[in-house]
CSV table of C-alpha atoms in Angstrom, one decimal:
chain,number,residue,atom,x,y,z
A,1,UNK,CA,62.7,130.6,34.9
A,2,UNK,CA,65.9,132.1,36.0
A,3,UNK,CA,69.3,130.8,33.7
A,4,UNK,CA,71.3,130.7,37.0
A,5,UNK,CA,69.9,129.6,39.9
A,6,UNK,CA,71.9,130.8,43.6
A,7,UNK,CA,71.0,129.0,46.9
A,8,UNK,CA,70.7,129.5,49.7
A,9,UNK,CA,68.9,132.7,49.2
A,10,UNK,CA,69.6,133.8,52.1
A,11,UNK,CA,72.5,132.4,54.8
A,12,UNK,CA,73.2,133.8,58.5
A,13,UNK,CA,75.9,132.6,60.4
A,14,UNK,CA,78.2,133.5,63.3
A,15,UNK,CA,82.0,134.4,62.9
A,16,UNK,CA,84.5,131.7,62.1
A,17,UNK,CA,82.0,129.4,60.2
A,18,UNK,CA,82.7,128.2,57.2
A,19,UNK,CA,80.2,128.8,54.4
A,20,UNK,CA,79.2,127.0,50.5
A,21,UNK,CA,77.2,128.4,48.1
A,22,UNK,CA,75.9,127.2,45.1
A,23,UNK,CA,75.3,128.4,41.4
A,24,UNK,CA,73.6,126.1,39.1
A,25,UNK,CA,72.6,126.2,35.5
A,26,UNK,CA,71.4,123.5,32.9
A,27,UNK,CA,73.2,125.5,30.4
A,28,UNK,CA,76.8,125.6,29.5
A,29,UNK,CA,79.2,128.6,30.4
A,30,UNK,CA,82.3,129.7,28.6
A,31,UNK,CA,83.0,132.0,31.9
A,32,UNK,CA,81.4,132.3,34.8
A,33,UNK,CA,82.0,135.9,37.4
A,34,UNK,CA,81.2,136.1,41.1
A,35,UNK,CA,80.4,139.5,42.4
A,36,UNK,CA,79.8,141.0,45.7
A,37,UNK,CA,77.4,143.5,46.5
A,38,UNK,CA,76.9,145.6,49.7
A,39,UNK,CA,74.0,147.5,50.8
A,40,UNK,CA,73.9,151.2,48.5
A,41,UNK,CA,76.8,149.6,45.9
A,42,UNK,CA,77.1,148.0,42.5
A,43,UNK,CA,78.3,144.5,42.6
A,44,UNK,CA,82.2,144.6,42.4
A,45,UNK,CA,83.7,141.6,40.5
A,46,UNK,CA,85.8,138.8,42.6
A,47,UNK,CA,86.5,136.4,40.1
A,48,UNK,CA,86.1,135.1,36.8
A,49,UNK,CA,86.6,131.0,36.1
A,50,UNK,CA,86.5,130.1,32.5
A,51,UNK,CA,88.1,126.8,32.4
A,52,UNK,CA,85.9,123.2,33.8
A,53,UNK,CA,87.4,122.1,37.2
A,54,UNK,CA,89.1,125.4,37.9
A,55,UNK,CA,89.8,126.6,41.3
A,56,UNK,CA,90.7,130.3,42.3
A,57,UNK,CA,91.5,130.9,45.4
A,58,UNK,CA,90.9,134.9,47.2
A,59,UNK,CA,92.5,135.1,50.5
A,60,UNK,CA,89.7,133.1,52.6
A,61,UNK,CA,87.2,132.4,49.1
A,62,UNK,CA,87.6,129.7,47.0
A,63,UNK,CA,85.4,129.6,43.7
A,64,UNK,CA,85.6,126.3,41.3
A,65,UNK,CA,84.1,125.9,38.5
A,66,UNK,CA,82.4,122.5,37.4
A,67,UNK,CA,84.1,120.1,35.1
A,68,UNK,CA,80.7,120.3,32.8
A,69,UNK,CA,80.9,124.5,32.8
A,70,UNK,CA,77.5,124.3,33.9
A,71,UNK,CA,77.8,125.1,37.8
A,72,UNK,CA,80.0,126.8,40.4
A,73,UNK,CA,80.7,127.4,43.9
A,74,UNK,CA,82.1,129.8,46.1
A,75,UNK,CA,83.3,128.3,49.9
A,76,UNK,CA,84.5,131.1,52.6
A,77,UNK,CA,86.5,129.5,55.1
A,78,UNK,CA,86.2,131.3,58.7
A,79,UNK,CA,83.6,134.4,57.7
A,80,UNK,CA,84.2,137.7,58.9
A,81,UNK,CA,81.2,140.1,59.2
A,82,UNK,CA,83.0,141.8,56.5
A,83,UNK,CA,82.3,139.4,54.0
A,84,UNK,CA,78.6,140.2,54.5
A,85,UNK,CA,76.6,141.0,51.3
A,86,UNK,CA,74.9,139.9,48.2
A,87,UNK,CA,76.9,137.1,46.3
A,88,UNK,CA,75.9,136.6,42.7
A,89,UNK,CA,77.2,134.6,39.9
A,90,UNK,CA,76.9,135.7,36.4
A,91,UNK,CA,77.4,133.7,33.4
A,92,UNK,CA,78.0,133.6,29.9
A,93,UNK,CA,76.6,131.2,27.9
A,94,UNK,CA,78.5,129.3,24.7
A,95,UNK,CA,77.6,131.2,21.5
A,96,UNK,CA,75.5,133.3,23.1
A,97,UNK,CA,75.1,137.1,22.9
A,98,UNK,CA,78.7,137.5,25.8
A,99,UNK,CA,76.0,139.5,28.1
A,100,UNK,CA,76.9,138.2,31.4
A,101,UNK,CA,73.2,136.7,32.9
A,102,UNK,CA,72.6,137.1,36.9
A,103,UNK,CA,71.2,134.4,39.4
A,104,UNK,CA,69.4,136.5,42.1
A,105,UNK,CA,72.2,136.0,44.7
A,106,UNK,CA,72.8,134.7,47.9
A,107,UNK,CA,72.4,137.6,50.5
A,108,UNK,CA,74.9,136.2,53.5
A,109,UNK,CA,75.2,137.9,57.1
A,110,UNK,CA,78.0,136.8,59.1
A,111,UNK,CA,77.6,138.1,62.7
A,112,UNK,CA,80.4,139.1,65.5
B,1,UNK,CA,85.4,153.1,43.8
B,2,UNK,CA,85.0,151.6,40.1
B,3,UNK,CA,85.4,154.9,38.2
B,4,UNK,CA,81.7,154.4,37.0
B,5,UNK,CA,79.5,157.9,37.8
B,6,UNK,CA,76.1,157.6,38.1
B,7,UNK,CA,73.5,160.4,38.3
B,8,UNK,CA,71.1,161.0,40.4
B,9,UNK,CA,71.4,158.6,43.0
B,10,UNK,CA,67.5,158.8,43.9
B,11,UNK,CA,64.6,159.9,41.9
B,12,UNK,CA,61.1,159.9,43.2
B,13,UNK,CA,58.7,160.8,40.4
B,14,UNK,CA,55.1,160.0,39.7
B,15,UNK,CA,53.3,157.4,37.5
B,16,UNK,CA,53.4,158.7,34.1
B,17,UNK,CA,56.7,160.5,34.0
B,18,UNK,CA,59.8,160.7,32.2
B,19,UNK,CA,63.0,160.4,33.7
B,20,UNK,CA,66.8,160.4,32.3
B,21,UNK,CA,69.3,158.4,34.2
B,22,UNK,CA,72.9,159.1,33.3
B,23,UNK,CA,76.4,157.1,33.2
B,24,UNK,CA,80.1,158.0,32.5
B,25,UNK,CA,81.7,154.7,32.1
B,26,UNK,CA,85.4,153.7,33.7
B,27,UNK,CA,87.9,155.7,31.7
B,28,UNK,CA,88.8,153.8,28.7
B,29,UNK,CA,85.7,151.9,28.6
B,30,UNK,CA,84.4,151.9,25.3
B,31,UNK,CA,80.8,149.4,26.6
B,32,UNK,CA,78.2,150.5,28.8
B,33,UNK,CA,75.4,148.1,30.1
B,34,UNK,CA,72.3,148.9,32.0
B,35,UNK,CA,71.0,146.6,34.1
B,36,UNK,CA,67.6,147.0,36.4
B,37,UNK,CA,67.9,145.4,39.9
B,38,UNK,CA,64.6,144.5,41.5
B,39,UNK,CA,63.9,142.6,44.5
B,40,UNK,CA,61.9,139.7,42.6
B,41,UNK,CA,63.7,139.9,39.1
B,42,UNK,CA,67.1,140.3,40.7
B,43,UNK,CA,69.8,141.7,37.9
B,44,UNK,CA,68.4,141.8,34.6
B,45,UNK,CA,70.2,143.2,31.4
B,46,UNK,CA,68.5,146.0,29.7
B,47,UNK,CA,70.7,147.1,27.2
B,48,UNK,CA,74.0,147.1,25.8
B,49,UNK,CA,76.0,150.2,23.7
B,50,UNK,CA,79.3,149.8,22.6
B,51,UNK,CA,81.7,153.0,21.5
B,52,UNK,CA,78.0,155.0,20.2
B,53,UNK,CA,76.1,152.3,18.7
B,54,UNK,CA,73.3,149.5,20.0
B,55,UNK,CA,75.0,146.4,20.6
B,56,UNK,CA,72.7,144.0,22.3
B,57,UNK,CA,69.4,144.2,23.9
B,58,UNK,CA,67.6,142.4,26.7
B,59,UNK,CA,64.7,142.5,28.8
B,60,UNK,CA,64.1,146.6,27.6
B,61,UNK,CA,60.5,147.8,27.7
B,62,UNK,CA,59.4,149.6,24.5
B,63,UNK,CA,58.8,152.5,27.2
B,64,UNK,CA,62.2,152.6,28.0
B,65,UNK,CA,65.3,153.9,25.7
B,66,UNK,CA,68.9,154.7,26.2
B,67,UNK,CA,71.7,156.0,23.9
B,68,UNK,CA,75.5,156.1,24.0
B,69,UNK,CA,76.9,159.7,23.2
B,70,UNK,CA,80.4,160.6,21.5
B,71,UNK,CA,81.9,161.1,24.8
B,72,UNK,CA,80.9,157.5,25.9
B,73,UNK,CA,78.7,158.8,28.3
B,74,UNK,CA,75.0,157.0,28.1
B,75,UNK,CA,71.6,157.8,29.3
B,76,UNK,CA,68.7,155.6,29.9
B,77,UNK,CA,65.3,157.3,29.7
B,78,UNK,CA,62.2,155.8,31.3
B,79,UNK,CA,58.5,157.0,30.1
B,80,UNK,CA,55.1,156.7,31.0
B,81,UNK,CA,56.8,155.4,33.9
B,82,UNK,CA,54.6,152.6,36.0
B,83,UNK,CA,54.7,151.7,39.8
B,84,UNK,CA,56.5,148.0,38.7
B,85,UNK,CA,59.1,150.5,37.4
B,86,UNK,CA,60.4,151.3,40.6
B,87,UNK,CA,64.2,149.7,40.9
B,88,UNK,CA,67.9,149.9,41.3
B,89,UNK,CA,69.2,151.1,37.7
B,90,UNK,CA,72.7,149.8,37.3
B,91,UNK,CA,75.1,151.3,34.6
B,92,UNK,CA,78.2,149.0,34.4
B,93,UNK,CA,81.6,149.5,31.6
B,94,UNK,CA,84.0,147.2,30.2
B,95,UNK,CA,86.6,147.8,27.8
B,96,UNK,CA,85.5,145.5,25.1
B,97,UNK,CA,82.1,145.0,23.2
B,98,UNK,CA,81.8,141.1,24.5
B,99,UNK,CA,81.2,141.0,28.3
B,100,UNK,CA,82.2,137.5,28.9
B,101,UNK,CA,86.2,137.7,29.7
B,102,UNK,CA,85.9,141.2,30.4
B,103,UNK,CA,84.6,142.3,33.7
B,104,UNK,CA,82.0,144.6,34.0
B,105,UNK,CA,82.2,147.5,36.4
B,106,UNK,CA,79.3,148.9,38.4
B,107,UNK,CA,78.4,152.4,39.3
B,108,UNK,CA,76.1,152.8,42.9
B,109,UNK,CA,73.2,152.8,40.9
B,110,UNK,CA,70.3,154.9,40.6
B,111,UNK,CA,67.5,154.3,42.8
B,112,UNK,CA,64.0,154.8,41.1
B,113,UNK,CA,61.1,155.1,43.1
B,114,UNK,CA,57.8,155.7,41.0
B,115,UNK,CA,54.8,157.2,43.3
């Protein structure tokens, strides 16, 4: 059973739609990270959200983080094909060991 | 590019062997995490060192072993080395010991492929 769980698993879409996805845990977070990861990379961090209700906003991405600490999600607004990639969401749990935990990502493709 | 080197980048080896995977973390990074990326696990933590010693483990195979040296570069070596074995290894830094405010930073990886 996977901590965090990420859906969809897998989104395609055209250009200009907007996009939500969704990372869920029964288990509370004292911070939670999104990452991106392309094809032949390491995931590169986008944000971190530590406090319930927040909202951080990147360009055309908007993460928020559930009043409970338990679940987040990251909306793109108008997707580019160069926001194609993995998304995964990585959390730490309270009094835990601080290793960030991985879902398994949503893999998105945005075509032109 | 997140200042994390990785070495090799591929390895093709046989079942049975031993292989060395190496890391130089981000300067200043005193934490170095391996992670193994597989396409039904997803990203799970191995191991954790933190300036030279063993700070916390997860899902690491008695097979499998890693150390942190002086220099902060680590290694992770991989024996008696199994088909299942075949994976993305991920080293990531950060500059502290708890990974939960601190981000992590990824090298490309090392892509294991066990014949």
């Amino acid at each position: 059973t996977q901590l965090l769980e990420q859906s969809p698993q897998f989104l395609s879409i055209q250009e200009g739609e907007n996009l939500t996805v969704y990372c869920n845990s029964s288990s509370v977070f004292s911070s939670l990270q999104w990452y991106r990861q392309e094809p032949g990379e390491g995931p590169v961090l986008l944000v971190t959200v530590v406090t319930g209700g927040e909202v951080k906003k990147l360009k055309r991405l908007t993460f928020q983080f559930g009043d409970a600490r338990k679940d987040s999600s990251l909306h793109i607004t108008a997707a580019q094909p160069g926001d194609t990639g993995l998304y995964l969401c990585a959390g730490v749990t309270t009094g835990g060991s601080y290793i960030p935990t991985f879902g398994r990502g949503t893999s998105l493709i945005v075509h032109p | 590019d997140s200042g994390v080197t990785q070495t090799p980048k591929h390895l093709i080896t046989a079942t049975g062997q031993r292989v060395t995977l190496r890391c130089s973390p981000r300067s200043g990074d005193l934490s170095v995490y391996w992670y193994q990326q597989s396409l039904d696990q997803g990203l799970q933590f191995l191991i954790q060192y933190y300036n030279g010693e063993e700070r916390a483990k997860g899902n690491i195979l008695e097979r499998f072993s890693a150390q942190q040296f002086p220099d902060l570069h680590s290694e992770l070596n991989l024996s008696s080395l199994e088909l299942g074995d075949s994976a993305l290894y991920f080293c990531a830094s950060s500059v502290e010991g708890t990974g939960g405010n601190s981000p992590l930073h990824f090298g490309n990886g090392t892509r294991l492929t066990v014949t």
